Coordinates of C-alpha atoms and ligand atoms in Angstrom, one line a residue:
M1 CA -15.7 -0.3 -11.7
A2 CA -12.6 -0.4 -13.6
I3 CA -9.7 -2.8 -13.2
R4 CA -6.2 -0.9 -14.0
N5 CA -2.8 -2.0 -15.3
V6 CA -0.5 -3.0 -12.0
R7 CA 3.1 -1.6 -13.0
K8 CA 6.0 -4.4 -12.2
L9 CA 9.0 -4.4 -10.8
G10 CA 11.7 -2.7 -13.2
D11 CA 8.9 0.0 -13.9
E12 CA 10.7 3.3 -13.3
I13 CA 7.3 4.7 -11.7
L14 CA 7.8 2.5 -8.9
R15 CA 11.0 4.0 -7.6
K16 CA 9.7 7.6 -7.6
K17 CA 8.2 9.5 -5.3
S18 CA 4.2 10.3 -5.2
R19 CA 2.9 13.9 -4.3
P20 CA 0.4 14.7 -1.6
V21 CA -3.0 14.9 -2.4
E22 CA -4.0 18.5 -2.4
E23 CA -7.8 18.4 -3.3
I24 CA -10.0 15.3 -3.4
D25 CA -12.1 15.8 -6.3
S26 CA -14.2 13.3 -8.6
K27 CA -10.9 12.1 -10.2
I28 CA -9.5 11.2 -7.2
I29 CA -12.8 9.1 -6.0
T30 CA -12.7 7.2 -9.2
L31 CA -9.0 6.4 -8.6
L32 CA -9.7 5.2 -4.8
E33 CA -12.8 2.9 -6.2
D34 CA -10.5 1.8 -9.4
M35 CA -8.0 0.7 -6.9
A36 CA -10.2 -1.2 -4.6
D37 CA -11.6 -3.0 -7.9
T38 CA -8.1 -3.5 -8.6
M39 CA -7.0 -4.9 -5.6
Y40 CA -9.7 -7.4 -5.0
Y41 CA -9.2 -8.7 -8.5
T42 CA -5.7 -9.2 -8.2
Q43 CA -6.7 -10.9 -4.4
G44 CA -4.0 -8.3 -3.1
V45 CA -4.3 -7.2 0.6
G46 CA -3.0 -3.9 -0.4
L47 CA -2.4 -1.4 -3.6
A48 CA -0.8 2.2 -3.6
A49 CA -1.2 5.0 -6.2
P50 CA 2.4 4.4 -7.9
Q51 CA 1.1 0.6 -8.5
V52 CA -1.4 1.8 -11.2
G53 CA 0.9 4.7 -12.5
I54 CA -0.4 7.2 -10.6
L55 CA 2.5 9.3 -8.4
K56 CA -0.3 10.4 -5.8
R57 CA -0.3 9.5 -1.9
I58 CA -3.2 7.4 -1.8
A59 CA -3.5 3.5 -1.2
V60 CA -6.0 1.1 -0.1
I61 CA -5.8 -2.2 2.0
D62 CA -7.9 -5.0 3.0
V63 CA -6.3 -7.7 5.2
G64 CA -10.0 -9.2 5.5
D65 CA -11.4 -6.8 7.9
G66 CA -13.1 -4.1 5.2
L67 CA -11.5 -1.6 2.8
I68 CA -9.6 1.1 4.2
E69 CA -8.8 4.0 2.1
L70 CA -5.8 6.2 3.0
I71 CA -5.1 9.7 1.6
N72 CA -1.6 11.1 2.4
P73 CA -0.9 8.6 4.9
E74 CA 1.6 8.8 7.7
I75 CA 3.1 6.4 10.1
I76 CA 2.9 8.2 13.5
E77 CA 3.8 5.6 15.8
T78 CA 5.4 2.2 15.8
S79 CA 6.2 -0.7 18.5
G80 CA 7.5 -4.1 18.5
E81 CA 8.6 -6.2 15.7
Q82 CA 7.6 -9.1 13.7
T83 CA 9.5 -11.1 10.7
D84 CA 7.0 -12.8 8.2
K85 CA 6.6 -13.4 4.6
E86 CA 5.7 -10.7 2.3
G87 CA 4.7 -10.3 -1.2
C88 CA 3.7 -7.2 -3.5
L89 CA 1.2 -7.4 -6.8
S90 CA 4.2 -5.3 -8.4
V91 CA 6.4 -8.4 -7.6
P92 CA 4.3 -11.2 -8.7
G93 CA 5.2 -14.9 -7.5
K94 CA 8.0 -13.6 -5.0
Y95 CA 7.7 -13.6 -1.6
G96 CA 10.3 -13.2 1.5
L97 CA 11.0 -12.3 4.8
V98 CA 11.0 -8.6 6.0
S99 CA 11.0 -7.6 9.4
R100 CA 8.2 -4.6 10.4
P101 CA 6.9 -3.2 13.4
Y102 CA 4.4 -5.5 15.1
K103 CA 1.7 -2.7 16.1
V104 CA 1.8 0.8 13.7
T105 CA -0.5 3.9 13.9
V106 CA -1.1 5.6 10.9
R107 CA -2.9 9.4 10.0
A108 CA -4.6 9.5 6.9
T109 CA -7.1 11.8 5.4
D110 CA -10.5 9.9 4.3
R111 CA -12.5 10.5 1.1
D112 CA -14.7 13.0 2.8
G113 CA -11.3 15.1 3.8
N114 CA -11.5 14.2 7.4
L115 CA -8.3 13.2 9.2
F116 CA -8.4 10.0 11.0
E117 CA -6.1 7.9 12.6
M118 CA -6.1 3.9 12.8
T119 CA -3.8 1.4 14.8
G120 CA -3.2 -2.0 13.2
E121 CA -1.4 -5.1 14.7
G122 CA 0.3 -7.9 12.7
L123 CA -0.8 -8.1 9.3
L124 CA -2.3 -4.8 8.9
A125 CA 0.7 -2.8 10.4
R126 CA 2.7 -4.6 8.0
A127 CA 0.3 -3.5 4.9
F128 CA 0.6 0.2 6.1
C129 CA 4.4 0.1 6.1
H130 CA 4.5 -1.7 3.1
E131 CA 1.9 0.3 1.2
I132 CA 3.4 4.0 2.4
E133 CA 6.8 2.9 1.3
H134 CA 5.5 2.3 -2.3
L135 CA 4.4 6.0 -1.9
D136 CA 8.3 6.9 -1.4
G137 CA 9.5 4.4 -4.2
Y138 CA 10.9 1.7 -2.1
L139 CA 9.6 -2.1 -2.7
F140 CA 9.5 -5.0 -0.3
V141 CA 12.6 -6.5 -2.2
D142 CA 14.6 -3.8 -0.7
K143 CA 14.1 -5.4 2.9
V144 CA 13.9 -8.8 2.2
T145 CA 16.4 -10.9 4.4
E146 CA 15.4 -14.3 2.8
Y147 CA 13.2 -15.1 0.0
V148 CA 10.6 -18.0 0.4
E149 CA 8.3 -20.5 -1.1
V150 CA 4.8 -19.9 -0.8
D151 CA 2.1 -22.1 -2.6
D152 CA -0.9 -19.9 -4.1
Ligands
LIG1 ZN1 3.5 -3.6 -2.7

């Protein structure tokens, strides 16, 4: 178990494009585990590898229904729309309204190297979009229409 340092807005690594994972070796497994530990420790619902300084296409998500590990995730289908508040572990204390698709299907590889598809609605759909954008160097602040106050 290891908690990694979360990079914050202004750190250039957050703006870089991550590379696909070619081989799932022990370093990737350790990274997945450390990312989950870091996400739970910081009480986030998702974390992407660039946020811990690693430019690889990996994300972890848990919106309350269990841990989802995504290697080389891609959005393959979206529908509907939702506008709700969103935040990011790399932008502490800031929340803003962001429009996202209501329903999102992703295709990704799991830690055993198997391709899978998963469809999420609401918060999970939002998390899929948010985390996958991190892998291309985008942050939610790029899409905020209005900042909001949240007590937490
Ligand atoms: Zn984020």
